[in-house]
Amino acid sequence: MLPQRDQTDSGSREPEVAVPRPAMASERERVPEMPDADKSPVVAIANRLPIRPGDGGWELSPGGLATALRPVMRTRSGAWVGWDGGSKGMPATLPGLRTRLLPISLSVAQVRQYYHGFANATLWPLLHDAIEKPRFERGWWRSYQDVNSAFAGAALAALSDCPGAIAWVHDYHLALVPRLLRERRPDQPIGFFLHIPWPAPEIFARVPWRQEILLGMLGADVVSFHAERYRDNFVRASASLLADVGVQVNGSTIVLPDQRQVSTTTAPISIDTAEYRRLAADPETAAQIAGLTDQFRGRSLLLGVDRLDYTKGIVERLLAVEALLERRQDLRTKVAFLQVAVPSRDNVVEYRTLRAAVEGHIGRINGKFTEPGSDVPVHYLHRSLPSEQLAAYYAVADMMLVTPLIDGMNLVAKEYVTVQHARHGSGSMILSEFTGASSELREAIPCNPFDTEGLSLRVEHALALSHSARRAAITAMARYVAAHDVHRWVARQLRDIAAAARTGGRARMDRQLVAASQPGPARSPGPPASRSRQGRRPDGARRH
Ligand code: ADP
Ligand code: F6P
């Protein structure tokens, strides 16, 4: 196990930021075991385990990461360390999987402070451009440190059982884990993937523990992001906020005080397109499509599908629909808008407030625009749906409204174009320019969701597009997604981690040779004293 953080730390005293330590003599003697990206076992470390209770017992969850890693879990040994979500009796693995499932149990206080608190009321809003105000509580931070230590401890045990494994750490819940692993296993290949955005350095600088979080992630060999702008923001934050502990930036590489190099990459995640094509052709999906076609006959169906999250721009979307119906009376009986909202994080007050706001807007709009004897203009499902039903909604929707205020990627956009194309559809997609997906799906109709009237005009424009224009756009986007599916993403991630670890291993051995040829103890390559006093503003400018 890792040493526990000093429990006597009351939180009133700010801990010193420790600079990553240079290798110890005993570690220098070990020759790094070089991973082979195509064969190595993989130890995944993510907040949640990828299984859930289903009708016939435990099954893989449908989430993006579980789907992405399914082939890896079937073909290679390894483990997945994750929170059990409070479920008891989880199996050690599932039939057909070689991966062992290593559940972490969290206490009620840890769920409140680590998951609902620091992960989802501090880091989530902070990293989403602080569109809701992040809350900073020292108790939450301590819990986050403790839980990250527990995850790292379980991961270290798993890595000891899997020689030559790649450690692959996921998301903002576990930002401290890469460094905790590095401290114990200097030659371990480690990747970190952030599934959400990274804000401008000025915004990230607001978190009191900014250096610990950055240095935690920089324990990895590769730190990856969905979009170039998020990667660039992270590199600039490292340059400005870590200069005084001797961290330097060289292009896309970040150099730590002990000269260890960390690559940063842009690697947009994707979906399992073959699975969505299969779903599109499934008889159960076809049956659902028939029912929905009847339900919405004579109306154009506009669709929104999201977790009920304030980043998704659901309120703005509803205001745009309202503005459209206000302006175009003729559309009130010709258009229906369906919002599917998955319940999410409802122990966090901002999520409860959002739900009340969304439901209030829907009630008002329907009260205002429902014609007597006619259907309501806005339909609302507050639940998770079976995959076939979700695919049926994608298939029948004439327009998909993907309008996040900010979103790391947004897989829903990729799912919609894939199902539409597989069913020979010609739906149009309005896509927020503030999503990771907008850098890839260039044929979508772009929108700025903060401008709700402008958004309503985009919807009106999309309703008037020709069938051939819509079909051409869907085809182009579906082809792009098929050529950049999640299996390609996984292969590239694992290859990048293995390659960076090899480069790092060579650099490390070079340093060891230099150290061994010099008399006396290995010198810490820490920063010159003058640099540590320079201090920079988050935008990279020197303080005056
Ligand atoms: P996020 O990761 O922020 O929730 P994404 O759009 O990237 O957003 O991923 C959401 C995932 O959740 C998609 O794979 C989508 O199919 C799934 N999903 C969204 N709404 C529902 C729903 N009502 N029922 C089941 N799955 C859903
Ligand atoms: O996309 C970010 C993310 O945190 C994913 O990692 C996760 O699958 C999803 O949102 C749902 O969040 P939660 O695990 O908090 O329900």
Coordinates of C-alpha atoms and ligand atoms in Angstrom, one line a residue:
M1 CA 0.0 0.0 0.0
L2 CA 1.0 3.6 -0.4
P3 CA 1.9 5.6 2.7
Q4 CA -1.2 7.4 3.8
R5 CA -1.2 11.1 3.8
D6 CA -0.5 12.6 7.2
Q7 CA -3.8 12.4 8.9
T8 CA -2.8 15.1 11.4
D9 CA -2.8 17.7 8.6
S10 CA -5.6 19.9 9.7
G11 CA -6.0 21.7 6.4
S12 CA -5.2 25.1 7.9
R13 CA -1.6 24.7 6.9
E14 CA -0.8 24.6 3.2
P15 CA 1.3 21.6 2.3
E16 CA 4.5 22.3 0.5
V17 CA 4.5 21.2 -3.2
A18 CA 6.9 18.4 -3.5
V19 CA 8.9 18.3 -6.7
P20 CA 9.2 14.8 -8.2
R21 CA 12.3 13.2 -6.7
P22 CA 15.2 11.9 -8.8
A23 CA 15.7 8.2 -9.1
M24 CA 17.2 6.4 -6.1
A25 CA 20.4 4.3 -6.5
S26 CA 18.6 1.0 -6.2
E27 CA 16.1 2.0 -8.9
R28 CA 18.9 3.0 -11.2
E29 CA 20.1 -0.6 -11.4
R30 CA 16.8 -1.8 -12.8
V31 CA 16.6 -2.0 -16.6
P32 CA 13.1 -0.9 -17.7
E33 CA 10.9 -3.6 -19.1
M34 CA 9.8 -2.2 -22.4
P35 CA 6.1 -2.6 -23.3
D36 CA 4.9 -3.9 -26.6
A37 CA 1.7 -2.0 -27.3
D38 CA 0.2 -4.9 -29.3
K39 CA 0.6 -7.5 -26.6
S40 CA 1.1 -5.9 -23.2
P41 CA -1.4 -6.4 -20.5
V42 CA -3.3 -3.3 -19.6
V43 CA -4.2 -2.1 -16.1
A44 CA -7.0 0.5 -16.6
I45 CA -7.7 2.8 -13.7
A46 CA -10.9 4.7 -13.9
N47 CA -13.5 6.1 -11.5
R48 CA -16.1 3.4 -12.3
L49 CA -15.8 -0.3 -13.0
P50 CA -17.2 -1.1 -16.5
I51 CA -20.0 -3.4 -15.4
R52 CA -23.5 -3.0 -14.2
P53 CA -26.3 -5.3 -13.1
G54 CA -28.4 -6.4 -16.0
D55 CA -31.5 -8.7 -16.5
G56 CA -29.3 -11.8 -16.7
G57 CA -26.8 -10.9 -14.1
W58 CA -23.7 -8.6 -14.3
E59 CA -22.9 -7.2 -17.8
L60 CA -20.5 -4.8 -19.4
S61 CA -21.8 -1.2 -19.1
P62 CA -22.6 0.5 -22.4
G63 CA -20.4 3.5 -21.6
G64 CA -17.8 4.7 -24.1
L65 CA -14.7 3.6 -22.2
A66 CA -16.0 0.1 -21.5
T67 CA -16.9 -0.3 -25.1
A68 CA -13.6 1.0 -26.2
L69 CA -11.7 -1.4 -24.0
R70 CA -13.9 -4.5 -24.7
P71 CA -11.5 -6.0 -27.3
V72 CA -8.5 -5.2 -25.0
M73 CA -10.3 -6.9 -22.1
R74 CA -11.1 -10.0 -24.2
T75 CA -7.6 -10.5 -25.7
R76 CA -5.1 -9.4 -23.1
S77 CA -4.6 -10.1 -19.5
G78 CA -4.8 -7.2 -17.1
A79 CA -7.1 -5.5 -14.6
W80 CA -9.5 -2.7 -14.2
V81 CA -9.4 -0.7 -11.0
G82 CA -12.6 1.2 -10.3
W83 CA -15.3 2.2 -7.8
D84 CA -18.0 -0.4 -7.2
G85 CA -20.6 2.4 -7.1
G86 CA -21.9 0.9 -3.9
S87 CA -22.9 -2.4 -5.4
K88 CA -22.1 -5.5 -3.5
G89 CA -21.1 -8.9 -4.9
M90 CA -19.3 -7.8 -8.0
P91 CA -17.8 -10.7 -10.0
A92 CA -14.0 -10.9 -10.3
T93 CA -14.4 -10.9 -14.0
L94 CA -17.1 -11.6 -16.7
P95 CA -17.3 -14.6 -19.0
G96 CA -15.2 -14.0 -22.1
L97 CA -13.0 -11.3 -20.4
R98 CA -9.4 -11.8 -19.4
T99 CA -9.4 -8.6 -17.4
R100 CA -9.8 -8.9 -13.6
L101 CA -12.2 -6.4 -12.0
L102 CA -10.7 -4.8 -8.9
P103 CA -13.5 -2.9 -7.0
I104 CA -12.7 0.0 -4.7
S105 CA -15.3 0.6 -2.0
L106 CA -15.9 4.1 -0.9
S107 CA -17.4 5.2 2.4
V108 CA -20.4 7.4 2.5
A109 CA -18.2 10.4 3.4
Q110 CA -15.8 9.6 0.5
V111 CA -18.7 9.5 -2.0
R112 CA -19.9 12.9 -0.7
Q113 CA -16.4 14.5 -0.5
Y114 CA -14.4 12.9 -3.3
Y115 CA -17.1 12.1 -5.9
H116 CA -19.9 14.6 -5.4
G117 CA -17.5 17.1 -3.9
F118 CA -14.1 17.5 -5.3
A119 CA -14.6 15.6 -8.6
N120 CA -18.0 17.0 -9.5
A121 CA -18.4 20.3 -7.6
T122 CA -14.8 21.5 -7.8
L123 CA -13.0 19.9 -10.8
W124 CA -16.0 19.3 -13.1
P125 CA -17.1 23.0 -13.2
L126 CA -13.6 24.3 -13.1
L127 CA -12.4 22.3 -16.1
H128 CA -15.6 23.2 -18.0
D129 CA -14.5 26.9 -18.1
A130 CA -16.1 27.5 -14.6
I131 CA -19.5 27.9 -16.2
E132 CA -20.8 27.0 -12.8
K133 CA -18.8 28.4 -9.9
P134 CA -16.4 25.7 -8.6
R135 CA -16.5 25.2 -4.9
F136 CA -13.2 24.8 -3.0
E137 CA -13.3 22.9 0.3
R138 CA -10.2 21.6 2.0
G139 CA -12.1 18.5 3.4
W140 CA -13.0 17.6 -0.2
W141 CA -9.4 18.0 -1.3
R142 CA -8.2 15.7 1.5
S143 CA -10.8 13.1 0.6
Y144 CA -9.7 13.3 -3.1
Q145 CA -6.1 12.7 -2.0
D146 CA -7.1 9.7 0.1
V147 CA -9.2 8.1 -2.6
N148 CA -6.5 8.7 -5.3
S149 CA -4.1 7.0 -2.9
A150 CA -6.4 4.0 -2.5
F151 CA -6.8 3.7 -6.3
A152 CA -3.0 4.0 -6.8
G153 CA -2.5 1.3 -4.1
A154 CA -4.9 -1.1 -5.8
A155 CA -3.3 -0.3 -9.2
L156 CA 0.2 -0.9 -7.9
A157 CA -0.9 -4.4 -6.6
A158 CA -2.4 -5.1 -10.0
L159 CA 0.8 -4.0 -11.8
S160 CA 2.9 -6.3 -9.6
D161 CA 0.7 -9.2 -10.8
C162 CA 1.0 -8.2 -14.5
P163 CA 4.6 -7.9 -15.6
G164 CA 5.1 -5.6 -18.6
A165 CA 1.7 -4.0 -18.2
I166 CA 0.7 -0.6 -19.4
A167 CA -1.0 1.5 -16.7
W168 CA -3.8 3.6 -18.2
V169 CA -5.4 6.2 -15.9
H170 CA -8.6 7.9 -16.9
D171 CA -10.1 11.3 -16.1
Y172 CA -10.3 14.1 -13.7
H173 CA -11.4 11.9 -10.7
L174 CA -7.9 10.4 -10.6
A175 CA -5.5 13.2 -11.5
L176 CA -3.1 12.4 -8.7
V177 CA -2.7 8.7 -9.6
P178 CA 0.0 8.9 -12.3
R179 CA 2.4 10.5 -9.9
L180 CA 1.6 8.1 -7.1
L181 CA 2.4 5.3 -9.5
R182 CA 5.6 6.9 -10.8
E183 CA 7.0 7.4 -7.3
R184 CA 6.7 3.7 -6.7
R185 CA 7.5 2.4 -10.2
P186 CA 9.9 4.9 -11.9
D187 CA 10.0 2.8 -15.2
Q188 CA 6.3 2.0 -15.4
P189 CA 4.7 3.0 -18.7
I190 CA 1.8 5.2 -17.7
G191 CA -0.8 7.1 -19.8
F192 CA -3.3 9.6 -18.6
F193 CA -6.4 10.5 -20.6
L194 CA -8.6 13.4 -19.7
H195 CA -12.2 12.9 -21.0
I196 CA -13.3 16.4 -20.4
P197 CA -12.0 19.9 -21.4
W198 CA -9.1 21.7 -20.0
P199 CA -9.7 25.5 -19.5
A200 CA -7.4 28.5 -20.1
P201 CA -4.6 28.8 -17.5
E202 CA -6.2 31.8 -15.9
I203 CA -9.3 29.7 -15.0
F204 CA -7.3 26.6 -13.9
A205 CA -5.2 28.8 -11.7
R206 CA -8.2 29.4 -9.4
V207 CA -7.9 26.0 -7.7
P208 CA -5.7 26.2 -4.6
W209 CA -4.1 22.8 -5.3
R210 CA -3.2 23.6 -8.9
Q211 CA 0.5 22.5 -8.7
E212 CA -0.4 19.2 -7.0
I213 CA -3.0 18.5 -9.7
L214 CA -0.6 19.3 -12.6
L215 CA 2.3 17.4 -11.1
G216 CA -0.1 14.5 -10.4
M217 CA -1.0 14.2 -14.1
L218 CA 2.6 14.7 -15.1
G219 CA 3.5 11.4 -13.4
A220 CA 2.4 9.9 -16.7
D221 CA 4.5 9.4 -19.9
V222 CA 1.7 10.7 -22.0
V223 CA -1.1 13.1 -21.1
S224 CA -3.8 13.1 -23.8
F225 CA -6.8 15.3 -24.5
H226 CA -9.8 15.3 -27.0
A227 CA -9.0 18.6 -28.6
E228 CA -5.9 20.6 -29.5
R229 CA -7.1 23.6 -27.6
Y230 CA -7.4 21.6 -24.4
R231 CA -3.9 20.2 -24.8
D232 CA -2.6 23.6 -25.5
N233 CA -4.3 25.1 -22.4
F234 CA -2.7 22.3 -20.3
V235 CA 0.7 22.9 -21.7
R236 CA 0.4 26.7 -21.0
A237 CA -0.9 26.0 -17.5
S238 CA 2.2 23.8 -16.8
A239 CA 4.5 26.4 -18.2
S240 CA 3.1 29.2 -16.2
L241 CA 2.1 27.5 -12.9
L242 CA 5.0 25.1 -12.6
A243 CA 7.9 27.3 -13.7
D244 CA 8.8 28.0 -10.1
V245 CA 9.3 24.3 -9.3
G246 CA 11.6 23.9 -12.4
V247 CA 9.2 22.5 -14.9
Q248 CA 9.9 23.5 -18.5
V249 CA 8.0 23.3 -21.7
N250 CA 9.6 22.3 -25.1
G251 CA 6.9 22.3 -27.7
S252 CA 4.3 19.7 -26.8
T253 CA 6.7 18.0 -24.4
I254 CA 6.9 19.0 -20.7
V255 CA 10.2 18.5 -19.0
L256 CA 10.3 17.8 -15.3
P257 CA 13.0 18.9 -12.9
D258 CA 14.6 15.4 -13.0
Q259 CA 14.6 15.7 -16.9
R260 CA 11.9 13.1 -17.3
Q261 CA 9.9 14.0 -20.4
V262 CA 6.1 13.9 -20.6
S263 CA 4.4 14.0 -24.1
T264 CA 1.1 15.7 -24.5
T265 CA -1.1 14.6 -27.4
T266 CA -4.5 15.2 -28.9
A267 CA -6.5 12.0 -29.3
P268 CA -10.2 12.5 -29.9
I269 CA -12.2 9.6 -28.6
S270 CA -14.8 7.9 -30.7
I271 CA -17.5 5.2 -30.8
D272 CA -17.7 1.6 -31.8
T273 CA -19.3 2.3 -35.3
A274 CA -19.7 -1.4 -36.1
E275 CA -21.8 -1.8 -32.9
Y276 CA -24.0 1.3 -33.8
R277 CA -24.5 -0.1 -37.4
R278 CA -25.5 -3.4 -35.9
L279 CA -27.9 -1.6 -33.5
A280 CA -29.4 0.3 -36.4
A281 CA -30.2 -3.0 -38.2
D282 CA -31.5 -4.8 -35.1
P283 CA -35.1 -6.0 -35.3
E284 CA -35.9 -4.5 -31.9
T285 CA -34.7 -1.1 -33.1
A286 CA -36.9 -1.6 -36.2
A287 CA -39.9 -2.3 -34.1
Q288 CA -39.2 0.8 -32.0
I289 CA -38.8 2.9 -35.2
A290 CA -42.2 1.8 -36.4
G291 CA -43.8 3.0 -33.2
L292 CA -42.0 6.3 -33.2
T293 CA -42.8 7.0 -36.8
D294 CA -46.5 6.6 -36.0
Q295 CA -46.2 8.8 -32.9
F296 CA -44.6 11.7 -34.7
R297 CA -46.2 11.4 -38.1
G298 CA -46.8 14.8 -39.8
R299 CA -44.2 16.5 -37.6
S300 CA -40.4 17.0 -37.9
L301 CA -38.8 15.6 -34.9
L302 CA -36.0 17.5 -33.3
L303 CA -34.0 15.5 -30.7
G304 CA -31.7 16.2 -27.8
V305 CA -30.0 13.4 -25.9
D306 CA -27.8 14.1 -22.9
R307 CA -26.9 13.4 -19.3
L308 CA -28.9 16.1 -17.3
D309 CA -25.8 18.3 -16.9
Y310 CA -25.5 22.1 -16.9
T311 CA -22.6 21.8 -19.5
K312 CA -25.0 20.4 -22.1
G313 CA -26.9 23.6 -22.9
I314 CA -30.3 22.0 -22.4
V315 CA -32.0 25.2 -21.1
E316 CA -30.5 27.2 -24.1
R317 CA -31.9 24.6 -26.5
L318 CA -35.4 24.9 -24.9
L319 CA -35.2 28.7 -25.2
A320 CA -34.3 28.4 -28.8
V321 CA -37.2 26.0 -29.5
E322 CA -39.4 28.5 -27.7
A323 CA -38.1 31.4 -29.8
L324 CA -38.7 29.4 -33.0
L325 CA -42.3 28.6 -32.1
E326 CA -42.9 32.2 -31.0
R327 CA -41.6 33.5 -34.4
R328 CA -43.1 30.8 -36.6
Q329 CA -46.7 30.1 -35.6
D330 CA -47.0 27.8 -38.6
L331 CA -44.5 25.4 -37.1
R332 CA -46.4 24.9 -33.8
T333 CA -48.2 21.8 -35.1
K334 CA -45.4 20.7 -37.5
V335 CA -42.5 20.4 -35.2
A336 CA -41.9 18.3 -32.1
F337 CA -38.9 18.5 -29.8
L338 CA -37.9 15.5 -27.7
Q339 CA -35.4 15.9 -24.9
V340 CA -34.0 12.6 -23.5
A341 CA -32.2 13.4 -20.2
V342 CA -30.3 10.8 -18.2
P343 CA -30.4 11.5 -14.5
S344 CA -26.9 12.4 -13.3
R345 CA -25.2 13.4 -10.0
D346 CA -28.4 14.5 -8.4
N347 CA -26.7 14.8 -5.0
V348 CA -24.9 17.9 -6.3
V349 CA -27.1 21.0 -5.8
E350 CA -26.4 22.5 -9.3
Y351 CA -27.8 19.4 -10.9
R352 CA -31.0 19.5 -8.9
T353 CA -31.4 23.2 -9.7
L354 CA -30.9 22.4 -13.4
R355 CA -33.5 19.7 -13.4
A356 CA -36.0 22.1 -11.9
A357 CA -35.1 24.7 -14.5
V358 CA -35.4 22.3 -17.4
E359 CA -38.8 20.9 -16.2
G360 CA -40.0 24.5 -15.6
H361 CA -39.1 25.6 -19.1
I362 CA -40.8 22.5 -20.7
G363 CA -44.0 23.1 -18.7
R364 CA -44.1 26.8 -19.7
I365 CA -43.4 26.1 -23.4
N366 CA -46.0 23.4 -23.6
G367 CA -48.5 25.6 -21.7
K368 CA -47.9 28.4 -24.2
F369 CA -47.8 26.5 -27.5
T370 CA -49.9 23.3 -27.3
E371 CA -52.9 23.7 -29.6
P372 CA -56.2 22.3 -28.2
G373 CA -56.7 18.8 -29.4
S374 CA -53.1 18.5 -30.6
D375 CA -49.9 17.0 -29.2
V376 CA -47.5 18.9 -27.0
P377 CA -44.6 20.5 -28.8
V378 CA -42.0 19.4 -26.2
H379 CA -41.6 15.8 -25.1
Y380 CA -39.4 14.8 -22.2
L381 CA -37.9 11.5 -21.0
H382 CA -35.9 11.7 -17.7
R383 CA -34.3 8.2 -17.8
S384 CA -31.7 6.0 -19.2
L385 CA -32.8 4.1 -22.3
P386 CA -32.0 0.6 -23.7
S387 CA -29.6 0.9 -26.6
E388 CA -32.1 -0.2 -29.2
Q389 CA -34.6 2.5 -28.1
L390 CA -31.9 5.2 -28.2
A391 CA -30.9 4.0 -31.7
A392 CA -34.5 4.2 -32.8
Y393 CA -34.8 7.8 -31.6
Y394 CA -31.6 8.6 -33.5
A395 CA -33.0 6.9 -36.6
V396 CA -36.4 8.8 -36.6
A397 CA -35.1 12.3 -35.6
D398 CA -35.1 14.7 -38.5
M399 CA -32.7 16.9 -36.6
M400 CA -30.2 16.4 -33.7
L401 CA -29.6 19.4 -31.4
V402 CA -26.1 19.0 -29.8
T403 CA -25.7 22.3 -28.1
P404 CA -23.3 22.0 -25.1
L405 CA -21.9 25.2 -23.7
I406 CA -18.7 23.3 -23.4
D407 CA -18.0 19.5 -23.9
G408 CA -14.8 17.5 -24.0
M409 CA -16.0 15.4 -27.0
N410 CA -19.8 14.6 -27.2
L411 CA -20.3 11.0 -28.4
V412 CA -24.0 11.5 -29.0
A413 CA -23.1 13.5 -32.1
K414 CA -21.1 10.6 -33.5
E415 CA -23.7 8.1 -32.6
Y416 CA -26.5 10.1 -34.4
V417 CA -24.6 10.4 -37.7
T418 CA -23.7 6.7 -37.6
V419 CA -27.2 5.5 -37.1
Q420 CA -28.7 8.0 -39.5
H421 CA -26.3 6.9 -42.2
A422 CA -26.8 3.2 -41.5
R423 CA -30.6 3.7 -41.9
H424 CA -30.1 5.8 -45.1
G425 CA -31.5 8.8 -43.3
S426 CA -31.0 12.5 -44.1
G427 CA -31.3 14.1 -40.7
S428 CA -29.4 17.3 -40.0
M429 CA -27.2 18.0 -37.0
I430 CA -26.8 21.3 -35.2
L431 CA -23.5 21.1 -33.3
S432 CA -22.1 23.6 -30.8
E433 CA -18.8 25.0 -31.7
F434 CA -17.7 24.5 -28.1
T435 CA -17.6 20.7 -28.3
G436 CA -14.6 18.5 -29.1
A437 CA -16.7 16.9 -31.8
S438 CA -17.0 20.2 -33.7
S439 CA -13.3 19.9 -34.7
E440 CA -14.0 16.6 -36.5
L441 CA -17.6 16.8 -37.7
R442 CA -17.2 19.7 -40.1
E443 CA -20.3 19.1 -42.1
A444 CA -22.6 19.7 -39.1
I445 CA -24.4 23.1 -38.9
P446 CA -22.4 25.0 -36.3
C447 CA -24.0 27.0 -33.5
N448 CA -23.2 29.2 -30.6
P449 CA -25.6 28.0 -27.9
F450 CA -25.1 31.1 -25.8
D451 CA -27.0 33.0 -28.6
T452 CA -30.4 31.4 -28.2
E453 CA -32.1 33.5 -30.9
G454 CA -29.2 32.7 -33.3
L455 CA -29.7 29.0 -32.4
S456 CA -33.4 29.2 -33.2
L457 CA -32.5 30.7 -36.6
R458 CA -30.1 27.8 -37.2
V459 CA -32.9 25.4 -36.5
E460 CA -35.1 27.2 -38.9
H461 CA -32.4 27.2 -41.6
A462 CA -31.8 23.5 -41.1
L463 CA -35.5 22.7 -41.5
A464 CA -35.4 24.3 -44.9
L465 CA -32.3 22.4 -46.2
S466 CA -32.7 20.2 -49.2
H467 CA -32.7 16.4 -48.8
S468 CA -29.6 16.1 -50.9
A469 CA -27.6 18.6 -48.8
R470 CA -28.6 16.9 -45.6
R471 CA -27.8 13.5 -47.0
A472 CA -24.4 14.6 -48.2
A473 CA -23.5 16.0 -44.8
I474 CA -24.6 12.9 -42.9
T475 CA -22.7 10.7 -45.3
A476 CA -19.5 12.7 -45.0
M477 CA -19.7 12.8 -41.2
A478 CA -20.5 9.1 -40.9
R479 CA -17.6 8.1 -43.1
Y480 CA -15.3 10.2 -41.0
V481 CA -16.5 8.6 -37.8
A482 CA -16.2 5.1 -39.3
A483 CA -12.6 5.8 -40.3
H484 CA -11.8 7.2 -36.8
D485 CA -13.6 4.7 -34.6
V486 CA -12.9 3.9 -30.9
H487 CA -10.7 0.9 -31.7
R488 CA -8.3 3.1 -33.7
W489 CA -8.3 5.4 -30.7
V490 CA -7.4 2.6 -28.2
A491 CA -4.7 1.3 -30.5
R492 CA -3.2 4.7 -30.9
Q493 CA -3.3 5.5 -27.2
L494 CA -1.6 2.2 -26.2
R495 CA 1.0 2.7 -28.9
D496 CA 1.7 6.3 -27.8
I497 CA 2.1 5.2 -24.2
A498 CA 4.4 2.4 -25.0
A499 CA 6.5 4.6 -27.3
A500 CA 6.8 7.4 -24.8
A501 CA 7.8 5.0 -22.1
R502 CA 10.5 3.7 -24.3
T503 CA 11.8 7.2 -25.1
G504 CA 11.6 8.0 -21.4
G505 CA 13.3 4.8 -20.5
R506 CA 16.2 5.6 -22.9
A507 CA 16.5 9.1 -21.5
R508 CA 16.4 7.7 -18.0
M509 CA 19.2 5.2 -18.8
D510 CA 21.3 8.1 -20.3
R511 CA 20.8 10.1 -17.1
Q512 CA 21.8 7.1 -15.1
L513 CA 25.0 6.6 -17.1
V514 CA 25.9 10.3 -16.7
A515 CA 25.2 10.0 -13.0
A516 CA 27.2 6.8 -12.6
S517 CA 30.2 8.4 -14.4
Q518 CA 30.3 11.3 -12.0
P519 CA 31.9 11.1 -8.6
G520 CA 29.7 11.6 -5.5
P521 CA 25.9 11.2 -5.0
A522 CA 23.6 11.7 -7.9
R523 CA 22.8 15.4 -8.1
S524 CA 19.2 16.6 -8.1
P525 CA 18.6 18.3 -11.4
G526 CA 16.3 20.7 -9.7
P527 CA 15.8 24.3 -10.8
P528 CA 18.4 27.0 -10.1
A529 CA 17.4 29.0 -7.0
S530 CA 16.8 32.1 -9.0
R531 CA 14.2 30.4 -11.2
S532 CA 12.3 29.1 -8.2
R533 CA 11.8 32.7 -7.1
Q534 CA 10.7 34.1 -10.4
G535 CA 7.0 33.1 -10.2
R536 CA 4.8 33.6 -13.1
R537 CA 1.3 34.7 -13.7
P538 CA -1.1 32.0 -15.0
D539 CA -0.9 33.6 -18.5
G540 CA 2.8 33.0 -18.6
A541 CA 3.9 36.6 -18.0
R542 CA 6.4 37.3 -15.3
R543 CA 5.3 38.9 -12.1
H544 CA 6.7 42.4 -11.6
Ligands
ADP1 P1 -21.0 12.5 -21.4 O1 -19.8 11.6 -21.3 O2 -20.7 13.9 -20.8 O3 -22.2 12.0 -20.7 P2 -21.3 11.9 -24.2 O4 -22.2 12.5 -25.3 O5 -19.8 11.9 -24.7 O6 -21.5 12.8 -22.9 O7 -21.7 10.4 -23.9 C1 -23.0 10.1 -23.4 C2 -23.2 8.7 -23.6 O8 -24.4 8.3 -22.8 C3 -23.5 8.3 -25.0 O9 -22.8 7.1 -25.3 C4 -25.0 8.1 -25.1 O10 -25.4 7.1 -26.0 C5 -25.3 7.7 -23.7 N1 -26.7 8.2 -23.4 C6 -27.1 9.4 -23.5 N2 -28.4 9.5 -23.1 C7 -28.8 8.2 -22.9 C8 -30.0 7.6 -22.4 N3 -31.1 8.4 -22.2 N4 -30.0 6.3 -22.2 C9 -28.9 5.6 -22.4 N5 -27.7 6.1 -22.8 C10 -27.7 7.4 -23.0
F6P2 O1 -17.5 12.3 -19.7 C1 -17.1 12.5 -18.4 C2 -17.7 11.5 -17.4 O2 -17.3 11.8 -16.1 C3 -17.3 10.1 -17.8 O3 -16.1 9.8 -17.3 C4 -18.5 9.4 -17.2 O4 -18.7 8.2 -17.9 C5 -19.6 10.3 -17.5 O5 -19.1 11.6 -17.4 C6 -20.8 10.1 -16.4 O6 -20.4 10.6 -15.2 P1 -20.6 9.8 -13.8 O7 -19.7 8.7 -13.7 O8 -20.4 10.9 -12.8 O9 -22.1 9.3 -13.8

